[in-house]
CSV table of C-alpha atoms in Angstrom, one decimal:
chain,number,residue,atom,x,y,z
Z,1140,MET,CA,24.6,-2.1,-8.1
Z,1141,ALA,CA,27.4,-2.4,-10.6
Z,1142,HIS,CA,27.6,-6.0,-10.1
Z,1143,SER,CA,23.9,-6.9,-9.8
Z,1144,ASP,CA,20.9,-5.9,-11.6
Z,1145,VAL,CA,18.7,-6.8,-8.4
Z,1146,SER,CA,18.2,-3.7,-5.9
Z,1147,ASP,CA,16.0,-3.2,-3.1
Z,1148,SER,CA,12.4,-2.8,-4.2
Z,1149,ARG,CA,11.7,-1.2,-0.9
Z,1150,PHE,CA,14.1,1.7,-1.1
Z,1151,GLY,CA,15.7,2.3,-4.5
Z,1152,LEU,CA,18.0,5.1,-5.6
Z,1153,GLY,CA,14.9,6.7,-7.0
Z,1154,ASP,CA,13.6,7.1,-3.5
Z,1155,LEU,CA,17.2,8.3,-2.3
Z,1156,LEU,CA,17.5,10.8,-4.9
Z,1157,GLY,CA,14.0,12.2,-4.7
Z,1158,LEU,CA,12.8,10.7,-8.0
Z,1159,ARG,CA,9.2,10.5,-6.5
Z,1160,GLY,CA,6.1,12.6,-6.2
Z,1161,GLY,CA,6.4,16.3,-7.3
Z,1162,ALA,CA,10.2,16.2,-7.7
Z,1163,GLY,CA,10.1,13.1,-9.8
Z,1164,TRP,CA,7.5,14.6,-12.2
Z,1165,LEU,CA,9.7,17.8,-12.4
Z,1166,PHE,CA,12.6,15.6,-13.1
Z,1167,LEU,CA,10.6,13.9,-15.8
Z,1168,VAL,CA,9.7,17.2,-17.6
Z,1169,ILE,CA,13.4,18.1,-17.6
Z,1170,LEU,CA,14.4,14.8,-19.0
Z,1171,GLU,CA,11.7,14.7,-21.7
Z,1172,ALA,CA,12.7,18.4,-22.7
Z,1173,THR,CA,16.4,17.6,-23.0
Z,1174,ILE,CA,15.8,14.7,-25.0
Z,1175,ALA,CA,13.3,16.6,-27.2
Z,1176,LEU,CA,16.1,19.3,-27.9
Z,1177,TYR,CA,18.8,17.0,-28.7
Z,1178,MET,CA,16.6,15.0,-31.2
Z,1179,TYR,CA,15.1,18.1,-32.6
Z,1180,LYS,CA,18.6,18.9,-34.2
Z,1181,ASN,CA,18.0,15.7,-36.3
Z,1182,PHE,CA,15.6,17.3,-38.5
Z,1183,ASP,CA,18.1,19.4,-40.1
Z,1184,GLY,CA,20.0,16.5,-41.8
Z,1185,VAL,CA,17.6,13.5,-41.5
Z,1186,PRO,CA,14.5,12.9,-43.4
Z,1187,PHE,CA,11.4,14.1,-41.5
Z,1188,TRP,CA,9.5,10.8,-40.8
Z,1189,SER,CA,12.8,9.2,-39.6
Z,1190,ALA,CA,13.7,12.1,-37.2
Z,1191,LEU,CA,10.1,12.1,-35.8
Z,1192,ALA,CA,10.1,8.3,-35.2
Z,1193,GLY,CA,13.5,8.4,-33.5
Z,1194,MET,CA,12.3,11.4,-31.5
Z,1195,ALA,CA,8.9,9.6,-30.4
Z,1196,LEU,CA,10.9,6.3,-29.5
Z,1197,MET,CA,13.3,8.4,-27.2
Z,1198,LEU,CA,10.6,10.3,-25.6
Z,1199,ALA,CA,8.5,7.1,-24.9
Z,1200,ALA,CA,11.7,5.4,-23.4
Z,1201,GLY,CA,12.2,8.5,-21.2
Z,1202,ALA,CA,8.8,8.6,-19.9
Z,1203,LEU,CA,8.6,4.9,-19.1
Z,1204,VAL,CA,12.2,4.8,-17.1
Z,1205,MET,CA,10.5,7.5,-14.8
Z,1206,VAL,CA,6.9,6.6,-14.5
Z,1207,VAL,CA,7.0,2.8,-13.8
Z,1208,PRO,CA,7.1,2.9,-9.8
Z,1209,VAL,CA,8.6,-0.5,-9.4
Z,1210,ASP,CA,12.6,-0.6,-8.7
Z,1211,PRO,CA,14.2,-2.5,-10.4
Z,1212,LEU,CA,12.3,-1.7,-13.5
Z,1213,PRO,CA,10.6,-4.5,-14.8
Z,1214,VAL,CA,12.6,-6.3,-17.5
Z,1215,PRO,CA,10.3,-5.8,-20.6
Z,1216,VAL,CA,10.4,-1.9,-19.8
Z,1217,ALA,CA,14.0,-1.9,-19.2
Z,1218,LEU,CA,14.5,-3.7,-22.5
Z,1219,PHE,CA,12.4,-1.4,-24.5
Z,1220,ALA,CA,14.4,1.7,-22.9
Z,1221,ALA,CA,17.6,0.1,-23.7
Z,1222,ALA,CA,16.5,-0.7,-27.4
Z,1223,ALA,CA,15.0,2.7,-27.9
Z,1224,GLY,CA,18.6,4.2,-28.0
Z,1225,PRO,CA,19.7,1.9,-31.0
Z,1226,ALA,CA,16.7,1.8,-32.9
Z,1227,SER,CA,16.6,5.8,-32.9
Z,1228,ALA,CA,20.4,5.8,-33.9
Z,1229,ALA,CA,19.3,3.3,-36.8
Z,1230,LEU,CA,16.6,5.7,-37.8
Z,1231,THR,CA,18.6,8.9,-37.7
Z,1232,VAL,CA,22.3,8.3,-38.1
Z,1233,MET,CA,21.8,5.7,-40.9
Z,1234,SER,CA,19.6,8.2,-42.7
Z,1235,LEU,CA,21.9,11.2,-42.6
Z,1236,SER,CA,22.7,13.0,-45.8
Z,1237,PRO,CA,26.3,13.1,-46.9
Z,1238,GLY,CA,26.7,16.2,-45.3
Z,1239,GLY,CA,25.2,15.5,-41.9
Z,1240,GLN,CA,28.1,14.1,-40.2
Z,1241,SER,CA,28.1,16.4,-37.4
Z,1242,HIS,CA,24.4,15.3,-36.5
Z,1243,SER,CA,25.3,11.7,-35.8
Z,1244,VAL,CA,26.0,12.6,-32.1
Z,1245,TRP,CA,22.6,14.0,-31.0
Z,1246,THR,CA,20.9,10.7,-30.7
Z,1247,ALA,CA,23.7,9.3,-28.6
Z,1248,TYR,CA,23.3,12.2,-26.3
Z,1249,ALA,CA,19.8,11.8,-25.9
Z,1250,SER,CA,20.1,8.0,-25.4
Z,1251,SER,CA,22.9,8.3,-22.7
Z,1252,TYR,CA,20.5,10.0,-20.4
Z,1253,VAL,CA,17.9,7.4,-20.5
Z,1254,LEU,CA,20.4,4.8,-20.2
Z,1255,SER,CA,21.8,6.5,-17.1
Z,1256,VAL,CA,18.3,6.7,-15.6
Z,1257,LEU,CA,18.1,3.1,-16.6
Z,1258,VAL,CA,21.2,2.4,-14.3
Z,1259,LEU,CA,19.6,4.5,-11.5
Z,1260,ARG,CA,16.4,2.2,-11.5
Z,1261,GLY,CA,18.4,-0.9,-11.0
Z,1262,ARG,CA,19.0,-2.2,-14.5
Z,1263,VAL,CA,22.6,-1.8,-15.0
Z,1264,ARG,CA,23.5,-4.8,-17.2
Z,1265,ILE,CA,20.6,-4.0,-19.7
Z,1266,ALA,CA,21.7,-0.5,-19.6
Z,1267,TRP,CA,25.1,-1.4,-20.8
Z,1268,MET,CA,23.7,-3.7,-23.3
Z,1269,GLY,CA,22.1,-0.5,-24.7
Z,1270,VAL,CA,25.3,1.5,-24.6
Z,1271,ALA,CA,27.1,-1.4,-26.6
Z,1272,ALA,CA,24.2,-1.6,-29.1
Z,1273,ILE,CA,24.3,2.3,-29.5
Z,1274,ALA,CA,28.0,2.3,-30.2
Z,1275,ALA,CA,27.7,-0.4,-32.8
Z,1276,VAL,CA,25.0,1.1,-34.5
Z,1277,VAL,CA,27.0,4.7,-34.8
Z,1278,ALA,CA,30.3,2.8,-35.8
Z,1279,VAL,CA,28.5,0.7,-38.6
Z,1280,ALA,CA,26.8,3.7,-39.9
Z,1281,ARG,CA,29.3,6.2,-40.0
Z,1282,LEU,CA,32.8,4.7,-40.2
Z,1283,GLY,CA,32.4,4.0,-43.8
Z,1284,PRO,CA,35.7,4.0,-45.8
Z,1285,GLN,CA,37.5,6.5,-43.6
Z,1286,LEU,CA,37.2,7.3,-40.0
Z,1287,GLU,CA,35.0,10.0,-38.9
Z,1288,ALA,CA,35.4,12.0,-35.8
Z,1289,SER,CA,31.7,12.1,-35.3
Z,1290,ALA,CA,31.5,8.3,-35.3
Z,1291,VAL,CA,34.0,8.2,-32.6
Z,1292,VAL,CA,32.2,10.9,-30.4
Z,1293,GLY,CA,28.9,9.3,-31.1
Z,1294,SER,CA,30.2,5.8,-29.9
Z,1295,ILE,CA,31.9,7.0,-26.6
Z,1296,VAL,CA,29.2,9.6,-25.5
Z,1297,PRO,CA,26.9,6.8,-23.9
Z,1298,ILE,CA,29.9,5.2,-22.6
Z,1299,GLY,CA,31.1,7.9,-20.6
Z,1300,THR,CA,27.9,9.1,-19.4
Z,1301,VAL,CA,26.6,5.7,-18.2
Z,1302,ALA,CA,30.1,4.8,-16.6
Z,1303,ALA,CA,29.8,7.9,-14.5
Z,1304,ILE,CA,26.3,7.1,-13.3
Z,1305,THR,CA,27.2,3.4,-12.6
Z,1306,VAL,CA,29.9,4.5,-10.3
Z,1307,PHE,CA,27.7,7.0,-8.7
Z,1308,ALA,CA,25.4,4.3,-8.1
Z,1309,ALA,CA,27.9,2.0,-6.7
Z,1310,ILE,CA,29.1,4.6,-4.4
Z,1311,MET,CA,25.6,5.5,-3.1
Z,1312,ARG,CA,24.6,1.8,-2.7
Z,1313,PRO,CA,26.0,1.7,1.1
Z,1314,MET,CA,24.1,4.9,2.0
Z,1315,GLN,CA,20.9,3.4,0.3
Z,1316,ARG,CA,21.3,0.3,2.4
Z,1317,SER,CA,21.6,2.2,5.7
Z,1318,LEU,CA,18.7,4.4,4.8
Z,1319,ARG,CA,16.6,1.4,4.2
Z,1320,LEU,CA,17.5,-0.2,7.5
Z,1321,LEU,CA,16.8,3.1,9.2
Z,1322,ARG,CA,13.4,3.5,7.6
Z,1323,GLU,CA,12.4,-0.2,8.7
Z,1324,GLU,CA,13.8,0.6,12.3
Z,1325,ALA,CA,11.4,3.6,12.2
Z,1326,MET,CA,8.6,1.7,10.8
Z,1327,LEU,CA,8.9,-1.0,13.4
Z,1328,ARG,CA,9.1,1.7,16.3
Z,1329,ALA,CA,6.2,3.4,15.1
Z,1330,ALA,CA,4.2,0.2,14.9
Z,1331,ALA,CA,5.3,-0.7,18.5
Z,1332,GLU,CA,4.2,2.7,19.6
Z,1333,ALA,CA,0.9,2.6,17.9
Z,1334,THR,CA,0.4,-0.8,19.5
Z,1335,MET,CA,1.3,0.5,23.0
Z,1336,SER,CA,-0.9,3.5,22.5
Z,1337,ALA,CA,-3.9,1.5,21.3
Z,1338,ALA,CA,-3.5,-0.6,24.4
Z,1339,ASP,CA,-3.4,2.4,26.7
Z,1340,ASN,CA,-6.2,3.9,25.0
Z,1341,GLU,CA,-8.3,0.7,25.4
Z,1342,ARG,CA,-7.2,0.1,29.1
Z,1343,THR,CA,-8.3,3.8,29.8
Z,1344,ARG,CA,-11.6,3.5,28.1
Z,1345,GLN,CA,-12.4,0.3,29.9
Z,1346,LEU,CA,-11.4,1.9,33.1
Z,1347,THR,CA,-13.7,4.9,32.4
Z,1348,ARG,CA,-16.4,2.7,31.6
Z,1349,LEU,CA,-15.9,0.5,34.7
Z,1350,ASP,CA,-16.0,3.6,36.9
Z,1351,ARG,CA,-19.0,5.1,35.1
Z,1352,VAL,CA,-21.0,1.8,35.3
Z,1353,ALA,CA,-19.8,0.0,38.4
Z,1354,GLY,CA,-18.5,2.8,40.5
Z,1355,PRO,CA,-21.5,3.8,42.4
Z,1356,ILE,CA,-22.4,0.3,43.5
Z,1357,LEU,CA,-18.8,-0.7,44.2
Z,1358,GLU,CA,-18.5,2.5,46.7
Z,1359,ARG,CA,-21.7,1.0,48.4
Z,1360,ILE,CA,-20.0,-2.2,48.8
Z,1361,ALA,CA,-16.8,-0.7,49.9
Z,1362,ASP,CA,-18.7,1.2,52.6
Z,1363,GLY,CA,-19.9,-1.8,54.0
Z,1364,VAL,CA,-23.6,-1.1,53.1
Z,1365,GLU,CA,-25.9,-4.1,52.8
Z,1366,LEU,CA,-27.5,-4.1,49.4
Z,1367,THR,CA,-31.1,-4.5,49.0
Z,1368,VAL,CA,-32.7,-7.1,46.4
Z,1369,SER,CA,-33.0,-4.6,43.7
Z,1370,GLU,CA,-29.2,-3.5,44.1
Z,1371,ARG,CA,-28.2,-7.4,43.9
Z,1372,GLU,CA,-30.1,-7.6,40.8
Z,1373,GLU,CA,-28.5,-4.4,39.4
Z,1374,SER,CA,-25.1,-5.9,40.4
Z,1375,ARG,CA,-25.9,-9.1,38.5
Z,1376,LEU,CA,-26.8,-7.2,35.4
Z,1377,LEU,CA,-23.6,-4.8,35.8
Z,1378,GLU,CA,-21.4,-7.9,36.1
Z,1379,ALA,CA,-22.9,-9.3,32.9
Z,1380,GLU,CA,-22.6,-6.3,31.0
Z,1381,LEU,CA,-18.9,-5.8,32.0
Z,1382,ARG,CA,-18.3,-9.5,30.8
Z,1383,ASP,CA,-19.7,-8.5,27.5
Z,1384,GLY,CA,-17.4,-5.7,27.1
Z,1385,LEU,CA,-14.4,-8.0,27.4
Z,1386,ARG,CA,-15.8,-11.0,25.5
Z,1387,ALA,CA,-17.2,-8.9,22.7
Z,1388,PRO,CA,-15.9,-5.5,22.7
Z,1389,GLN,CA,-17.2,-4.7,19.0
Z,1390,LEU,CA,-20.8,-5.5,19.9
Z,1391,VAL,CA,-21.0,-3.4,22.8
Z,1392,THR,CA,-23.2,-0.5,21.9
Z,1393,ASP,CA,-25.6,1.5,23.8
Z,1394,GLU,CA,-28.3,0.0,21.8
Z,1395,LEU,CA,-27.3,-3.7,22.2
Z,1396,SER,CA,-26.3,-3.4,25.8
Z,1397,CYS,CA,-29.8,-1.8,26.5
Z,1398,ALA,CA,-31.4,-4.8,24.8
Z,1399,ALA,CA,-29.3,-7.4,26.4
Z,1400,ARG,CA,-29.9,-5.8,29.9
Z,1401,GLY,CA,-33.6,-5.8,29.3
Z,1402,ALA,CA,-33.4,-9.5,28.2
Z,1403,ARG,CA,-31.4,-10.6,31.2
Z,1404,SER,CA,-33.8,-8.7,33.8
Z,1405,ARG,CA,-36.7,-10.9,32.1
Z,1406,GLY,CA,-34.7,-14.1,33.0
Z,1407,VAL,CA,-33.1,-14.7,29.3
Z,1408,GLU,CA,-29.5,-15.9,29.3
Z,1409,VAL,CA,-27.5,-13.7,27.1
Z,1410,VAL,CA,-24.1,-14.7,25.5
Z,1411,LEU,CA,-22.2,-12.2,23.3
Z,1412,LEU,CA,-19.0,-13.6,21.4
Z,1413,ASP,CA,-16.7,-11.8,19.2
Z,1414,ASP,CA,-14.1,-13.9,17.3
Z,1415,GLY,CA,-12.8,-10.7,15.2
Z,1416,GLY,CA,-14.9,-11.0,12.2
Z,1417,PHE,CA,-15.8,-7.3,12.2
Z,1418,THR,CA,-12.3,-6.4,11.1
Z,1419,GLY,CA,-12.5,-4.3,7.7
Z,1420,VAL,CA,-16.4,-4.8,7.7
Z,1421,PRO,CA,-18.4,-1.6,6.5
Z,1422,GLU,CA,-20.2,0.1,9.4
Z,1423,TRP,CA,-23.5,-0.4,7.7
Z,1424,VAL,CA,-23.0,-4.3,7.7
Z,1425,ARG,CA,-21.9,-4.0,11.6
Z,1426,LYS,CA,-25.1,-2.2,12.2
Z,1427,ARG,CA,-27.3,-4.7,10.3
Z,1428,VAL,CA,-25.7,-7.4,12.9
Z,1429,ILE,CA,-26.4,-5.2,15.8
Z,1430,ASP,CA,-30.0,-4.5,14.5
Z,1431,ALA,CA,-30.6,-8.2,14.2
Z,1432,ALA,CA,-29.3,-9.1,17.7
Z,1433,THR,CA,-31.2,-6.1,19.3
Z,1434,ARG,CA,-34.4,-7.5,17.9
Z,1435,GLU,CA,-33.9,-11.0,19.1
Z,1436,LEU,CA,-33.0,-9.7,22.7
Z,1437,ASP,CA,-36.1,-7.5,22.6
Z,1438,ALA,CA,-38.4,-10.4,21.6
Z,1439,ALA,CA,-37.0,-12.9,24.0
Z,1440,ASN,CA,-38.8,-13.7,27.4
Z,1441,MET,CA,-37.1,-16.8,28.2
Z,1442,GLY,CA,-34.3,-19.3,27.0
Z,1443,THR,CA,-31.0,-18.2,25.6
Z,1444,VAL,CA,-29.9,-15.7,23.1
Z,1445,THR,CA,-26.4,-16.2,21.7
Z,1446,VAL,CA,-24.8,-13.5,19.5
Z,1447,ARG,CA,-21.6,-14.5,17.9
Z,1448,VAL,CA,-19.4,-12.7,15.6
Z,1449,LEU,CA,-17.5,-15.6,13.4
Z,1450,PRO,CA,-13.7,-15.4,12.7
Z,1451,LEU,CA,-12.3,-13.9,9.4
Z,1452,GLY,CA,-12.6,-15.6,6.4
Z,1453,ARG,CA,-16.0,-17.3,6.9
Z,1454,ARG,CA,-18.9,-16.9,4.5
Z,1455,LEU,CA,-21.1,-15.9,7.4
Z,1456,LEU,CA,-20.2,-12.6,9.3
Z,1457,ALA,CA,-22.3,-13.2,12.4
Z,1458,THR,CA,-25.1,-15.5,13.9
Z,1459,VAL,CA,-27.7,-14.8,16.3
Z,1460,LEU,CA,-29.2,-18.0,17.8
Z,1461,ALA,CA,-32.4,-17.8,20.1
Z,1462,THR,CA,-33.3,-20.8,22.0
Z,1463,GLY,CA,-36.8,-21.1,23.9
Z,1464,LEU,CA,-39.1,-23.7,25.3
Z,1465,ASP,CA,-41.5,-23.7,22.1
Z,1466,HIS,CA,-39.0,-23.0,19.1
Z,1467,ASP,CA,-35.5,-22.1,18.2
Z,1468,GLN,CA,-34.7,-19.6,15.7
Z,1469,ARG,CA,-31.2,-18.8,14.0
Z,1470,THR,CA,-30.5,-15.6,12.0
Z,1471,GLU,CA,-27.4,-15.4,9.9
Z,1472,ILE,CA,-25.7,-12.3,8.6
Z,1473,ASP,CA,-23.2,-12.7,5.7
Z,1474,THR,CA,-20.2,-10.5,4.8
Z,1475,ASP,CA,-22.5,-8.8,2.2
Z,1476,GLY,CA,-25.2,-7.8,4.9
Z,1477,LYS,CA,-27.8,-10.3,3.7
Z,1478,VAL,CA,-29.9,-11.5,6.8
Z,1479,THR,CA,-31.3,-15.0,6.6
Z,1480,VAL,CA,-33.6,-16.5,9.3
Z,1481,ALA,CA,-33.9,-20.1,9.8
């Protein structure tokens, strides 16, 4: 991190150090309280409005470097945080009364904390630009005709603090990278396990459905019993129903399956197709497609009824095409649930 302002946005030091969630808000409160305590001391030797403006700048910078969730921090935010220190120093240090030399370090102390957090948020170079600017402002304001100890201290306070945090961040970089890799592996493993679990659940569901729907008739066939005409017809309808479950699983509901079975028993050819367009669709829109398909199936006595869920990204969500000897009817349902009959 000491050599680059670019950190891994997927797992920054903020995550590693727990600067997220409740712990992050607690750290923010502590940081703001610390800044306020340091900047409050300026009110003794600085005009009120200068001290107040300096405190407001530092508090705003401290809040921004904590609450913005992106790592590394966006450049405009980082530049504001780095510039807040020199600006506050200019407002407070340059406004000190002749007897207020001892107050020239308070703004530097407060600035060092903000710049340290800036390092932790991945903007090392910008933080060091802020350090240099604060040192320059304090030195120019307090050196005067003779060297003042307070000017020297005020210049080096941010340097020591930010240097220590920069070294710490550089040491933590390998651990950060290792934890990021471990987290990615865990996410991939969890995704693979979820996929396997979903596949197992679907296979179990299909086997349960097969056993429930076709189990009795399959047992009769296995026993060598000659099927009656009605049983043969039942077998044909069961085969079509099982095929629906494979070709259009999202369309298979009790309501639609019952309507499809009734239509097939009347000699209607029923085709159900699912190309995946139901993904992410509200349940009420999906229900509207099922209702439209059920109505067409219940009304059909001959011909063909084709119900198709279109692929994702289309304007239309599904179509229901009923073809008969005397007329053809096409029902379209778009992604907003609007039903159009042509």
